[in-house]
Short mmCIF file of C-alpha atoms in Angstrom, two decimals:
data_model
loop_
_atom_site.label_atom_id
_atom_site.label_comp_id
_atom_site.label_asym_id
_atom_site.label_seq_id
_atom_site.Cartn_x
_atom_site.Cartn_y
_atom_site.Cartn_z
CA MET L 1 44.26 -130.20 80.94
CA THR L 2 41.90 -127.93 82.90
CA LYS L 3 43.63 -125.19 84.87
CA LYS L 4 43.10 -125.53 88.60
CA HIS L 5 42.03 -122.26 90.16
CA PRO L 6 43.21 -121.38 93.67
CA HIS L 7 40.66 -121.90 96.43
CA SER L 8 38.23 -119.04 97.20
CA GLU L 9 39.39 -117.16 94.12
CA ASN L 10 36.04 -115.40 93.69
CA VAL L 11 35.57 -114.31 97.30
CA LEU L 12 38.97 -113.12 98.56
CA THR L 13 38.14 -109.48 97.90
CA ASP L 14 38.36 -106.37 100.07
CA LEU L 15 34.68 -106.76 100.86
CA ARG L 16 35.97 -108.94 103.72
CA ASP L 17 37.29 -105.82 105.43
CA TYR L 18 33.68 -104.67 105.79
CA TRP L 19 32.24 -107.73 107.50
CA TYR L 20 32.67 -105.90 110.82
CA SER L 21 32.41 -102.27 111.83
CA PRO L 22 35.67 -100.75 113.13
CA ASP L 23 34.26 -100.08 116.61
CA PHE L 24 33.14 -103.69 116.86
CA ILE L 25 36.67 -104.95 116.11
CA ALA L 26 37.98 -102.55 118.77
CA LEU L 27 35.43 -103.96 121.23
CA MET L 28 36.43 -107.56 120.41
CA ALA L 29 40.08 -106.58 120.89
CA LYS L 30 39.22 -105.52 124.45
CA ARG L 31 37.16 -108.62 125.13
CA TRP L 32 39.95 -110.86 123.83
CA GLU L 33 42.74 -108.78 125.42
CA LEU L 34 44.57 -108.66 122.12
CA ASN L 35 47.04 -106.13 123.46
CA GLN L 36 48.64 -109.03 125.36
CA VAL L 37 49.20 -111.09 122.21
CA LYS L 38 52.81 -111.11 121.01
CA SER L 39 52.65 -114.09 118.65
CA MET L 40 49.65 -114.95 116.47
CA LEU L 41 48.96 -117.58 113.84
CA ASP L 42 46.33 -116.88 111.18
CA VAL L 43 45.28 -120.27 109.77
CA GLY L 44 44.01 -120.35 106.18
CA CYS L 45 44.97 -116.69 105.89
CA GLY L 46 44.04 -116.25 102.22
CA ILE L 47 45.46 -112.89 101.18
CA GLY L 48 45.60 -111.70 104.78
CA HIS L 49 42.32 -109.88 105.43
CA TRP L 50 41.45 -111.22 108.89
CA GLY L 51 44.89 -111.21 110.49
CA GLN L 52 45.71 -107.77 109.11
CA LEU L 53 42.37 -106.42 110.34
CA ILE L 54 43.09 -107.31 113.96
CA ALA L 55 46.89 -106.81 113.84
CA PRO L 56 46.75 -103.13 114.94
CA PHE L 57 45.21 -104.24 118.25
CA LEU L 58 47.93 -106.74 119.14
CA SER L 59 50.96 -106.00 121.32
CA PRO L 60 53.29 -103.38 119.76
CA ASP L 61 56.05 -105.99 119.57
CA MET L 62 53.84 -108.71 118.13
CA HIS L 63 54.73 -110.98 115.21
CA MET L 64 52.01 -112.52 113.08
CA ILE L 65 52.35 -115.58 110.84
CA GLY L 66 49.78 -116.60 108.26
CA ILE L 67 49.59 -120.01 106.61
CA ASP L 68 47.63 -121.07 103.54
CA PRO L 69 47.88 -123.99 101.08
CA GLU L 70 47.86 -121.64 98.06
CA GLU L 71 51.22 -120.21 97.02
CA LEU L 72 49.53 -117.35 95.16
CA TRP L 73 47.74 -116.22 98.31
CA ILE L 74 51.01 -116.25 100.25
CA VAL L 75 52.50 -113.87 97.69
CA LYS L 76 49.45 -111.59 97.75
CA ALA L 77 49.21 -111.60 101.57
CA THR L 78 52.87 -110.60 101.77
CA GLU L 79 52.32 -107.76 99.29
CA ARG L 80 49.24 -106.63 101.17
CA ALA L 81 51.14 -106.61 104.48
CA LYS L 82 53.78 -104.33 102.95
CA GLN L 83 51.08 -101.95 101.77
CA LYS L 84 49.69 -101.80 105.31
CA GLY L 85 53.07 -101.20 106.94
CA LEU L 86 53.21 -104.68 108.47
CA ALA L 87 56.14 -106.08 106.48
CA SER L 88 58.44 -106.34 109.51
CA ARG L 89 55.79 -107.92 111.75
CA ALA L 90 53.89 -110.27 109.45
CA THR L 91 55.16 -113.25 107.49
CA TYR L 92 53.32 -115.79 105.38
CA GLN L 93 54.12 -119.35 104.37
CA LEU L 94 52.56 -122.50 103.01
CA GLY L 95 50.63 -124.69 105.43
CA THR L 96 47.24 -126.27 106.06
CA ALA L 97 44.81 -126.34 108.97
CA GLU L 98 45.10 -130.12 109.08
CA SER L 99 48.90 -130.11 109.41
CA ILE L 100 50.21 -126.86 110.87
CA PRO L 101 54.01 -126.61 110.35
CA PHE L 102 54.94 -125.43 113.86
CA PRO L 103 55.85 -127.12 117.17
CA ASP L 104 53.50 -127.53 120.10
CA ASP L 105 52.79 -124.47 122.27
CA SER L 106 54.15 -121.92 119.78
CA PHE L 107 51.63 -119.04 119.77
CA ASP L 108 49.82 -116.72 122.17
CA MET L 109 46.85 -116.71 119.79
CA VAL L 110 45.64 -118.96 116.98
CA THR L 111 42.80 -117.73 114.81
CA CYS L 112 41.01 -118.24 111.50
CA GLN L 113 38.16 -116.74 109.52
CA THR L 114 35.78 -118.79 107.35
CA VAL L 115 38.22 -121.70 107.28
CA LEU L 116 36.57 -124.40 109.38
CA ILE L 117 33.52 -124.29 107.11
CA HIS L 118 35.75 -125.51 104.27
CA VAL L 119 37.90 -128.22 105.81
CA LYS L 120 37.11 -131.92 105.57
CA ASP L 121 36.95 -132.40 109.36
CA ALA L 122 36.61 -129.31 111.54
CA ALA L 123 37.41 -131.26 114.73
CA ILE L 124 40.78 -132.40 113.35
CA SER L 125 41.71 -128.88 112.26
CA LEU L 126 40.64 -127.44 115.61
CA LYS L 127 42.75 -130.03 117.44
CA GLU L 128 45.75 -129.03 115.33
CA MET L 129 45.17 -125.35 116.06
CA LEU L 130 45.08 -126.10 119.78
CA ARG L 131 48.28 -128.12 119.53
CA VAL L 132 50.31 -125.08 118.47
CA LEU L 133 48.59 -122.76 120.97
CA LYS L 134 50.41 -122.02 124.21
CA PRO L 135 48.77 -122.93 127.53
CA GLY L 136 46.61 -119.97 128.50
CA GLY L 137 46.58 -118.83 124.90
CA LEU L 138 43.55 -117.59 122.99
CA ILE L 139 41.84 -119.47 120.19
CA ALA L 140 39.38 -117.34 118.26
CA VAL L 141 37.52 -118.29 115.08
CA ALA L 142 35.09 -116.39 112.87
CA GLU L 143 32.71 -118.78 111.13
CA PRO L 144 29.28 -118.18 109.55
CA ASN L 145 25.94 -119.77 108.96
CA ASN L 146 25.61 -119.02 105.25
CA VAL L 147 22.26 -120.67 104.54
CA VAL L 148 20.57 -117.83 106.43
CA SER L 149 21.16 -115.55 103.45
CA SER L 150 18.61 -117.65 101.55
CA LEU L 151 15.90 -116.37 103.89
CA ILE L 152 16.83 -112.69 103.97
CA PHE L 153 14.25 -110.50 102.23
CA ASN L 154 14.51 -107.27 100.30
CA ASN L 155 11.72 -105.00 99.11
CA LEU L 156 11.64 -106.79 95.76
CA THR L 157 11.16 -110.27 97.27
CA PHE L 158 9.23 -109.59 100.49
CA ASN L 159 5.85 -110.52 98.99
CA ASP L 160 7.02 -113.55 96.99
CA SER L 161 5.03 -116.74 97.39
CA VAL L 162 5.89 -118.97 100.33
CA ASN L 163 7.20 -121.57 97.89
CA ASP L 164 9.51 -119.07 96.19
CA ILE L 165 10.84 -118.07 99.61
CA ILE L 166 11.33 -121.60 100.96
CA GLU L 167 12.79 -123.28 97.87
CA PRO L 168 16.10 -121.32 97.77
CA ALA L 169 16.71 -122.33 101.40
CA ARG L 170 15.93 -125.95 100.54
CA PHE L 171 18.33 -125.77 97.60
CA ALA L 172 21.07 -124.28 99.78
CA LEU L 173 20.62 -126.95 102.46
CA ILE L 174 20.78 -129.80 99.94
CA CYS L 175 23.94 -128.31 98.44
CA GLU L 176 25.55 -128.12 101.88
CA ARG L 177 24.64 -131.74 102.60
CA GLY L 178 26.30 -132.59 99.30
CA ARG L 179 29.37 -130.54 100.19
CA GLU L 180 29.70 -132.46 103.44
CA LYS L 181 29.20 -135.81 101.72
CA LEU L 182 32.00 -134.90 99.29
CA LYS L 183 34.13 -133.96 102.33
CA ARG L 184 34.47 -130.33 101.30
CA GLY L 185 33.12 -128.77 104.48
CA ASN L 186 29.76 -127.22 105.33
CA ALA L 187 28.98 -123.51 105.00
CA ASN L 188 26.79 -123.57 108.11
CA ARG L 189 29.37 -124.92 110.57
CA GLY L 190 29.43 -121.67 112.50
CA ASP L 191 26.44 -122.99 114.43
CA MET L 192 28.46 -126.06 115.43
CA MET L 193 31.54 -124.28 116.75
CA PRO L 194 30.54 -124.27 120.45
CA PHE L 195 30.03 -128.04 120.19
CA TYR L 196 33.42 -128.55 118.52
CA PHE L 197 35.10 -126.34 121.12
CA GLN L 198 33.64 -128.29 124.02
CA GLU L 199 34.44 -131.63 122.37
CA ALA L 200 38.05 -130.42 122.13
CA GLY L 201 38.08 -129.95 125.90
CA LEU L 202 37.80 -126.15 125.92
CA LYS L 203 35.93 -124.36 128.72
CA ASN L 204 34.58 -120.85 129.26
CA ILE L 205 33.59 -120.68 125.61
CA GLN L 206 32.40 -117.26 124.45
CA VAL L 207 30.27 -116.57 121.38
CA TYR L 208 29.59 -113.19 119.78
CA LEU L 209 27.96 -112.05 116.55
CA SER L 210 29.35 -109.54 114.08
CA ASP L 211 27.31 -106.36 114.54
CA LEU L 212 27.19 -105.40 110.87
CA ALA L 213 24.22 -106.21 108.63
CA ASP L 214 24.59 -106.59 104.88
CA TYR L 215 22.22 -103.69 104.20
CA PHE L 216 21.41 -102.02 100.87
CA ILE L 217 20.06 -98.46 100.85
CA PRO L 218 20.12 -96.30 97.70
CA PRO L 219 22.22 -94.60 96.46
CA TYR L 220 24.59 -97.31 97.81
CA GLU L 221 27.39 -94.92 98.74
CA THR L 222 29.22 -96.91 101.41
CA PRO L 223 32.42 -98.76 100.39
CA ARG L 224 30.79 -102.06 101.36
CA GLU L 225 27.77 -101.47 99.13
CA ARG L 226 29.96 -100.44 96.18
CA LEU L 227 32.14 -103.54 96.57
CA THR L 228 29.03 -105.71 96.84
CA LEU L 229 27.78 -104.23 93.58
CA LEU L 230 31.05 -105.07 91.84
CA GLU L 231 30.90 -108.64 93.14
CA LEU L 232 27.29 -109.01 92.04
CA TYR L 233 28.27 -108.08 88.49
CA GLU L 234 31.14 -110.59 88.62
CA TYR L 235 29.01 -113.38 90.05
CA SER L 236 26.27 -112.71 87.53
CA LYS L 237 28.44 -114.45 84.95
CA GLU L 238 27.77 -117.74 86.73
CA GLY L 239 25.79 -118.14 89.93
CA TRP L 240 27.07 -116.82 93.22
CA ASP L 241 30.55 -117.79 94.40
CA GLU L 242 30.33 -121.17 92.66
CA THR L 243 29.71 -122.09 89.04
CA ARG L 244 26.68 -123.88 87.70
CA ARG L 245 28.73 -127.07 87.33
CA GLU L 246 29.97 -126.88 90.93
CA LEU L 247 26.52 -126.21 92.35
CA GLN L 248 25.04 -129.07 90.31
CA GLU L 249 27.67 -131.45 91.67
CA LEU L 250 26.90 -130.43 95.25
CA PHE L 251 23.14 -130.62 94.74
CA LEU L 252 23.24 -134.09 93.24
CA ALA L 253 25.62 -135.33 95.95
CA GLY L 254 23.19 -134.01 98.57
CA GLY L 255 20.32 -136.07 97.17
CA GLY L 256 18.79 -133.60 94.75
CA LEU L 257 17.51 -134.59 91.31
CA LEU L 258 18.92 -133.24 88.05
CA SER L 259 15.45 -132.11 86.92
CA GLU L 260 15.07 -130.21 90.21
CA PHE L 261 18.43 -128.55 89.75
CA GLU L 262 17.34 -126.90 86.50
CA VAL L 263 14.39 -125.30 88.28
CA HIS L 264 16.57 -124.12 91.14
CA TRP L 265 19.20 -122.78 88.76
CA LYS L 266 16.66 -120.68 86.87
CA ARG L 267 15.34 -119.33 90.16
CA LEU L 268 18.87 -118.47 91.30
CA ARG L 269 19.66 -116.67 88.05
CA LYS L 270 16.38 -114.75 88.25
CA SER L 271 17.18 -113.68 91.81
CA LYS L 272 20.65 -112.42 90.86
CA ASP L 273 19.33 -110.58 87.81
CA GLN L 274 16.63 -108.99 89.97
CA MET L 275 19.21 -107.74 92.47
CA ILE L 276 21.41 -106.33 89.72
CA ASP L 277 18.46 -104.54 88.13
CA GLY L 278 17.51 -103.19 91.55
CA TYR L 279 21.02 -101.84 91.99
CA LYS L 280 21.05 -100.27 88.53
CA ASN L 281 17.68 -98.62 89.06
CA LYS L 282 18.39 -97.77 92.72
CA THR L 283 15.18 -99.50 93.76
CA LEU L 284 16.67 -102.23 95.96
CA PHE L 285 16.36 -101.87 99.75
CA SER L 286 17.28 -104.40 102.42
CA ALA L 287 18.26 -104.36 106.08
CA GLY L 288 20.42 -107.31 105.11
CA GLY L 289 21.44 -110.22 107.19
CA LEU L 290 24.84 -111.60 107.95
CA ILE L 291 25.55 -114.26 110.55
CA ILE L 292 29.22 -114.45 111.44
CA TYR L 293 29.94 -115.97 114.83
CA LEU L 294 33.12 -115.10 116.72
CA ILE L 295 33.85 -118.03 119.03
CA SER L 296 36.72 -118.02 121.50
CA ALA L 297 38.21 -119.83 124.48
CA ARG L 298 41.54 -120.23 126.23
CA LYS L 299 43.66 -123.35 126.35
CA ASP L 300 44.23 -124.83 129.82
#
């Protein structure tokens, strides 16, 4: 029997702490008035990165709860909270975005990061998040458009042929259509969040972008660049954050042909190998590109 790996196993790394610059998080804390938040729910918390990142900006007497369907992540989030001095103010338990195990009107703030791109139906999960939010409470989600990364250049790819530039984006889009058809989410749902918010009856919707680009400048001395390098080496064993088998399944479900997949796979492997070589030789430069939307509103 094949061992089932916990969700997001390859991507729940400390690189997530570098998706935003510290001063940007401080600015969002002011915009969201996080110092007024005494009770917060972090939905799909993983090992705790997002909730623990914003926890220092909440009310001094706040209590934070994180829920996740993976028991292993609950254990790791709890351990991580202890390491950050949050043991008395942060607890973690099993739960899903589709069925949150708390009564109506329980929290001052409900939040999630890169969760609604994974759920079967984002509207259902959003409705459930609003159910447990107090009237006047803040809902804030951080969700990306991930296909954009397929069209971000570096100095090694800037002069590639138009076909070599367009085809990875086409591949990514077909895979996401397949992911949606298989009811596994869509990695580009960040673009749809304002629509989902309004459909849920929310008003005064605000949308911001993370201010940090995924840049690469030799000698790659920032913590983010070093962590990216480590992840690149790890991902080079397969593809990116999904295996060849998983990507093939998504591509075929999205309407792609098996013969096409082989071509795309070779192109993907070449791209990853090129980036790794560029890192090794310190010849890779990129301003990067990272689209993470931060969408918020308050419940009437």
